[in-house]
Short mmCIF file of C-alpha atoms in Angstrom, two decimals:
data_model
loop_
_atom_site.label_atom_id
_atom_site.label_comp_id
_atom_site.label_asym_id
_atom_site.label_seq_id
_atom_site.Cartn_x
_atom_site.Cartn_y
_atom_site.Cartn_z
CA MET A 280 18.27 20.70 -46.19
CA GLY A 281 21.91 19.69 -46.65
CA ARG A 282 24.52 19.75 -43.98
CA ALA A 283 26.30 22.81 -45.38
CA THR A 284 22.98 24.78 -45.40
CA ARG A 285 22.37 23.73 -41.84
CA ASN A 286 25.82 24.76 -40.89
CA LEU A 287 25.51 28.11 -42.64
CA PHE A 288 22.14 28.74 -41.00
CA VAL A 289 23.48 27.84 -37.53
CA GLY A 290 26.56 29.96 -38.04
CA VAL A 291 24.41 32.97 -39.17
CA CYS A 292 22.22 32.51 -35.88
CA VAL A 293 25.33 32.24 -33.77
CA VAL A 294 26.86 35.39 -35.23
CA LEU A 295 23.40 37.37 -34.67
CA TRP A 296 23.45 36.12 -31.06
CA LEU A 297 26.95 37.01 -30.39
CA ALA A 298 27.08 40.48 -32.11
CA PRO A 299 25.10 42.29 -29.39
CA LEU A 300 27.22 40.63 -26.73
CA TYR A 301 30.29 41.72 -28.63
CA LEU A 302 29.12 45.28 -28.80
CA LEU A 303 28.23 45.37 -25.09
CA ALA A 304 31.77 44.04 -24.11
CA VAL A 305 33.42 46.52 -26.32
CA ASN A 306 31.44 49.51 -25.38
CA VAL A 307 31.41 48.93 -21.62
CA LEU A 308 35.20 49.44 -21.72
CA THR A 309 34.84 52.88 -23.37
CA PRO A 310 35.25 55.94 -20.88
CA ALA A 311 32.07 57.74 -20.47
CA GLY A 312 33.35 61.03 -21.60
CA ALA A 313 35.08 59.71 -24.59
CA TYR A 314 31.88 58.00 -26.06
CA SER A 315 31.31 59.11 -29.66
CA GLY A 316 27.46 58.58 -29.49
CA SER A 317 27.37 55.65 -31.79
CA PRO A 318 28.42 52.03 -31.02
CA ASP A 319 32.08 51.31 -31.30
CA TRP A 320 33.23 48.02 -32.93
CA SER A 321 36.71 48.23 -31.42
CA PRO A 322 37.86 49.23 -27.97
CA GLN A 323 38.43 52.95 -27.44
CA GLY A 324 40.14 52.71 -24.03
CA PHE A 325 39.63 50.73 -20.81
CA ALA A 326 37.24 52.27 -18.29
CA LEU A 327 35.50 48.99 -17.16
CA TRP A 328 36.01 49.48 -13.54
CA GLU A 329 35.10 53.06 -13.51
CA ASN A 330 31.95 52.43 -15.43
CA LEU A 331 31.01 49.54 -13.13
CA SER A 332 31.70 51.63 -10.05
CA THR A 333 29.45 54.46 -11.41
CA ALA A 334 26.70 52.24 -12.25
CA TRP A 335 26.78 50.34 -8.91
CA ASN A 336 27.07 53.41 -6.63
CA GLU A 337 26.08 56.53 -8.37
CA ALA A 338 23.37 55.11 -10.50
CA LYS A 339 22.15 52.89 -7.60
CA ILE A 340 22.31 49.75 -9.45
CA GLY A 341 23.60 48.11 -6.31
CA SER A 342 20.45 48.91 -4.21
CA GLY A 343 18.43 47.34 -7.02
CA VAL A 344 20.52 44.19 -7.03
CA GLY A 345 20.09 43.74 -3.41
CA SER A 346 16.31 44.22 -3.64
CA SER A 347 15.86 41.84 -6.72
CA MET A 348 18.14 39.19 -4.93
CA THR A 349 15.81 39.23 -1.99
CA TYR A 350 12.64 39.03 -4.20
CA ALA A 351 14.08 36.42 -6.46
CA LEU A 352 15.32 34.23 -3.68
CA VAL A 353 12.44 34.45 -1.16
CA CYS A 354 9.54 34.55 -3.75
CA GLY A 355 10.99 31.89 -5.98
CA ALA A 356 11.44 29.53 -2.98
CA VAL A 357 8.01 30.28 -1.45
CA ALA A 358 6.26 29.91 -4.90
CA VAL A 359 7.98 26.61 -5.62
CA PHE A 360 7.02 25.22 -2.17
CA VAL A 361 3.36 26.34 -2.46
CA ALA A 362 3.24 24.86 -5.93
CA ALA A 363 4.76 21.51 -4.71
CA MET A 364 1.92 21.41 -2.06
CA ALA A 365 -0.78 22.23 -4.64
CA SER A 366 0.63 19.57 -7.00
CA PHE A 367 0.54 17.01 -4.20
CA ALA A 368 -3.00 17.85 -3.38
CA VAL A 369 -4.05 17.64 -6.96
CA VAL A 370 -2.22 14.42 -7.82
CA VAL A 371 -2.00 12.42 -4.59
CA LEU A 372 -4.83 13.56 -2.17
CA PRO A 373 -8.31 12.13 -2.86
CA ILE A 374 -9.86 15.67 -3.56
CA PRO A 375 -13.01 15.95 -5.89
CA LYS A 376 -12.63 17.07 -9.47
CA PRO A 377 -8.67 17.25 -9.59
CA ALA A 378 -8.89 18.25 -13.27
CA PHE A 379 -10.80 21.51 -12.25
CA TRP A 380 -8.25 22.44 -9.71
CA PHE A 381 -5.44 21.92 -12.10
CA TRP A 382 -6.91 24.08 -14.82
CA LEU A 383 -7.91 26.70 -12.14
CA ILE A 384 -4.30 27.11 -10.81
CA TYR A 385 -2.62 26.59 -14.30
CA SER A 386 -4.94 29.39 -15.87
CA GLY A 387 -2.75 31.84 -14.07
CA THR A 388 -0.25 31.40 -16.91
CA LEU A 389 -2.91 31.88 -19.64
CA PHE A 390 -3.89 35.50 -19.16
CA PRO A 391 -1.41 38.47 -19.72
CA VAL A 392 -0.33 40.17 -16.58
CA GLN A 393 -1.07 43.56 -18.08
CA MET A 394 -4.85 42.93 -17.71
CA PHE A 395 -4.30 42.78 -13.83
CA LEU A 396 -2.14 46.00 -13.43
CA GLY A 397 -5.13 48.39 -13.19
CA PRO A 398 -7.06 46.55 -10.44
CA LEU A 399 -3.82 45.57 -8.74
CA PHE A 400 -2.48 49.06 -8.58
CA GLY A 401 -5.91 50.31 -7.18
CA MET A 402 -5.97 47.47 -4.49
CA TYR A 403 -2.43 48.13 -3.44
CA ALA A 404 -3.08 51.89 -3.07
CA ASP A 405 -6.19 51.09 -0.94
CA PHE A 406 -4.40 48.68 1.20
CA ASN A 407 -1.19 50.65 1.56
CA LEU A 408 0.83 48.06 -0.26
CA TYR A 409 2.16 50.36 -3.02
CA ASP A 410 5.84 50.98 -2.92
CA THR A 411 6.53 48.35 -0.41
CA ARG A 412 8.62 45.38 -0.51
CA LEU A 413 5.88 43.20 0.99
CA GLY A 414 3.59 44.26 -1.98
CA LEU A 415 6.07 43.21 -4.58
CA MET A 416 6.84 39.97 -2.85
CA LEU A 417 3.02 39.09 -2.56
CA VAL A 418 2.54 39.63 -6.25
CA TYR A 419 5.80 37.75 -7.33
CA VAL A 420 4.73 34.82 -5.34
CA ALA A 421 1.31 34.71 -6.76
CA TRP A 422 2.60 35.31 -10.31
CA ASN A 423 5.05 32.46 -10.08
CA ILE A 424 3.00 29.72 -8.68
CA PRO A 425 1.00 28.56 -11.74
CA PHE A 426 4.02 27.74 -13.98
CA ALA A 427 5.94 26.13 -11.03
CA PHE A 428 2.80 24.08 -10.37
CA PHE A 429 2.75 22.89 -13.99
CA LEU A 430 6.35 21.74 -13.86
CA ILE A 431 6.11 20.02 -10.49
CA ARG A 432 2.76 18.45 -11.13
CA ASN A 433 3.97 16.88 -14.45
CA GLN A 434 6.78 15.08 -12.66
CA LEU A 435 4.43 13.94 -9.91
CA THR A 436 2.07 12.32 -12.36
CA THR A 437 4.96 10.04 -13.47
CA MET A 438 5.40 8.60 -9.97
CA PRO A 439 3.75 5.19 -9.41
CA PRO A 440 0.67 5.42 -7.02
CA GLU A 441 1.96 2.28 -5.35
CA VAL A 442 4.52 4.42 -3.51
CA THR A 443 1.77 6.24 -1.74
CA GLU A 444 -0.37 3.10 -1.19
CA ALA A 445 2.73 1.27 0.39
CA ALA A 446 3.32 4.28 2.73
CA MET A 447 -0.35 4.47 3.81
CA LEU A 448 -0.30 0.69 4.53
CA ASP A 449 2.68 1.35 6.85
CA GLY A 450 0.55 4.00 8.71
CA ALA A 451 2.19 7.13 7.28
CA SER A 452 -0.19 10.30 7.20
CA PHE A 453 -0.43 12.40 4.01
CA ARG A 454 1.72 15.01 5.63
CA ARG A 455 4.62 12.56 6.39
CA ILE A 456 4.18 11.07 2.81
CA PHE A 457 4.65 14.70 1.29
CA TRP A 458 7.68 15.57 3.45
CA ARG A 459 9.56 12.27 3.58
CA ILE A 460 8.80 10.56 0.18
CA HIS A 461 7.34 12.92 -2.44
CA LEU A 462 9.35 16.01 -1.65
CA PRO A 463 12.77 14.42 -1.98
CA LEU A 464 11.69 12.69 -5.20
CA LEU A 465 10.58 15.93 -6.69
CA ALA A 466 14.13 17.58 -6.20
CA PRO A 467 14.79 17.77 -9.99
CA SER A 468 11.56 19.56 -10.92
CA LEU A 469 11.73 21.69 -7.67
CA GLY A 470 15.15 22.91 -8.62
CA ALA A 471 14.09 23.51 -12.37
CA ALA A 472 10.97 25.38 -11.26
CA PHE A 473 13.06 27.57 -8.81
CA ILE A 474 15.64 28.57 -11.57
CA PHE A 475 12.68 29.52 -13.85
CA GLN A 476 10.99 31.45 -11.06
CA PHE A 477 14.34 33.17 -9.97
CA SER A 478 14.87 34.29 -13.52
CA ALA A 479 11.42 35.47 -13.96
CA VAL A 480 11.49 37.65 -10.87
CA TRP A 481 14.98 38.95 -11.58
CA ASN A 482 14.05 40.06 -15.05
CA ASP A 483 10.73 41.52 -14.22
CA LEU A 484 10.26 45.22 -15.08
CA LEU A 485 6.52 45.67 -15.49
CA PHE A 486 5.57 44.99 -11.75
CA GLY A 487 8.65 46.86 -10.67
CA ILE A 488 7.84 50.23 -12.49
CA THR A 489 4.04 49.81 -11.73
CA LEU A 490 4.03 48.99 -8.00
CA SER A 491 7.06 50.79 -6.62
CA ARG A 492 8.97 54.11 -7.09
CA SER A 493 11.55 54.24 -4.21
CA SER A 494 15.06 53.26 -5.17
CA ASP A 495 15.21 51.01 -1.97
CA VAL A 496 12.07 49.15 -2.95
CA GLN A 497 12.38 48.91 -6.86
CA PRO A 498 13.88 45.83 -8.42
CA VAL A 499 17.08 46.05 -10.46
CA MET A 500 15.30 46.12 -13.83
CA ALA A 501 13.35 49.20 -12.90
CA THR A 502 16.57 50.74 -11.54
CA LEU A 503 18.23 49.91 -14.99
CA ALA A 504 15.31 51.39 -16.86
CA ALA A 505 15.67 54.65 -14.85
CA LEU A 506 19.48 54.63 -15.66
CA ASP A 507 18.49 54.55 -19.42
CA SER A 508 15.71 57.16 -19.13
CA ALA A 509 15.92 60.42 -21.04
CA TYR A 510 16.60 62.36 -17.79
CA ALA A 511 19.61 60.16 -16.71
CA ALA A 512 22.91 61.99 -16.36
CA THR A 513 25.07 58.91 -17.26
CA GLY A 514 26.23 57.95 -20.59
CA PRO A 515 25.71 54.74 -22.60
CA PRO A 516 28.99 53.02 -21.32
CA VAL A 517 27.62 53.29 -17.67
CA ILE A 518 24.14 51.97 -18.87
CA LEU A 519 25.99 48.99 -20.40
CA ALA A 520 27.92 48.37 -17.43
CA GLY A 521 24.60 48.30 -15.47
CA ALA A 522 23.29 45.81 -17.95
CA LEU A 523 26.37 43.72 -17.59
CA ILE A 524 25.97 43.66 -13.67
CA VAL A 525 22.30 42.70 -14.01
CA SER A 526 22.79 39.86 -16.52
CA LEU A 527 25.39 38.05 -14.32
CA PRO A 528 23.28 36.48 -11.65
CA THR A 529 21.01 34.54 -13.88
CA LEU A 530 23.74 33.45 -16.05
CA LEU A 531 25.83 32.19 -13.09
CA LEU A 532 22.81 30.48 -11.64
CA PHE A 533 22.14 28.49 -14.81
CA LEU A 534 25.82 27.67 -15.40
CA MET A 535 26.12 26.42 -11.72
CA PHE A 536 22.91 24.36 -11.77
CA ARG A 537 22.36 23.42 -15.35
CA GLY A 538 22.54 19.64 -14.56
CA VAL A 539 19.70 20.15 -12.15
CA PHE A 540 17.70 22.32 -14.62
CA LEU A 541 18.03 19.87 -17.45
CA ARG A 542 16.96 16.79 -15.23
CA GLY A 543 14.05 18.83 -13.96
CA VAL A 544 12.84 19.85 -17.18
CA ALA A 545 13.26 16.37 -18.71
CA SER A 546 11.35 14.72 -15.74
CA SER A 547 8.56 17.21 -16.33
CA VAL A 548 7.96 16.60 -20.06
CA ARG A 549 7.82 12.82 -20.07
#
């Protein structure tokens, strides 16, 4: 493949990727009452702030943003910390059959989450966890642990065992070794894992619409889906304004911490 062909292929991919973003940016400016019913390729007015305000307040996107921010921050951090402890146990601690424990935890990424929804819904109904923030947080933490464990464990296997041996010769306990030595050294993979898990929780729709129904409990993607339902009273410009609001946190997170993300991924795939 020549350079011209490669450049043409890359150019076509860029256009295909940017076209939906351009349509979103143009149509979110259109006043809701002036929307023609089909996407406009040129601005038909400027009602950005009105559409954003309607999506935030009247369509209750703001409530969903607050809920998802809580879920993503808390559940992402808890899942990463638990995954770090599990990785330390599998790689450093002298436990029997570490490969078995690795595959047992990592298998959580191998099965589609749809197969768990039926039993999970019934269990949540029996234990009064349905439509509660605690219920969603529990499932988000459990859902995020396996992949975070995979990333962190991969970096942990690259650390020389002499580090642990030297600390033990100095009289350090495994708890002290974990907190004072391994946890600081794992900072890149911890950061990358947190960004992955924050994005996963933030973008979740399936658990949100299955395990909750109240507007003050549902995550933002479920709120956005309700805004785009056949019974919604808002027009497409307001829906696009809601989509714009929803897309900003993960984009800003990646742009702000892209260096940490790249270092963490690189250290986990050596």
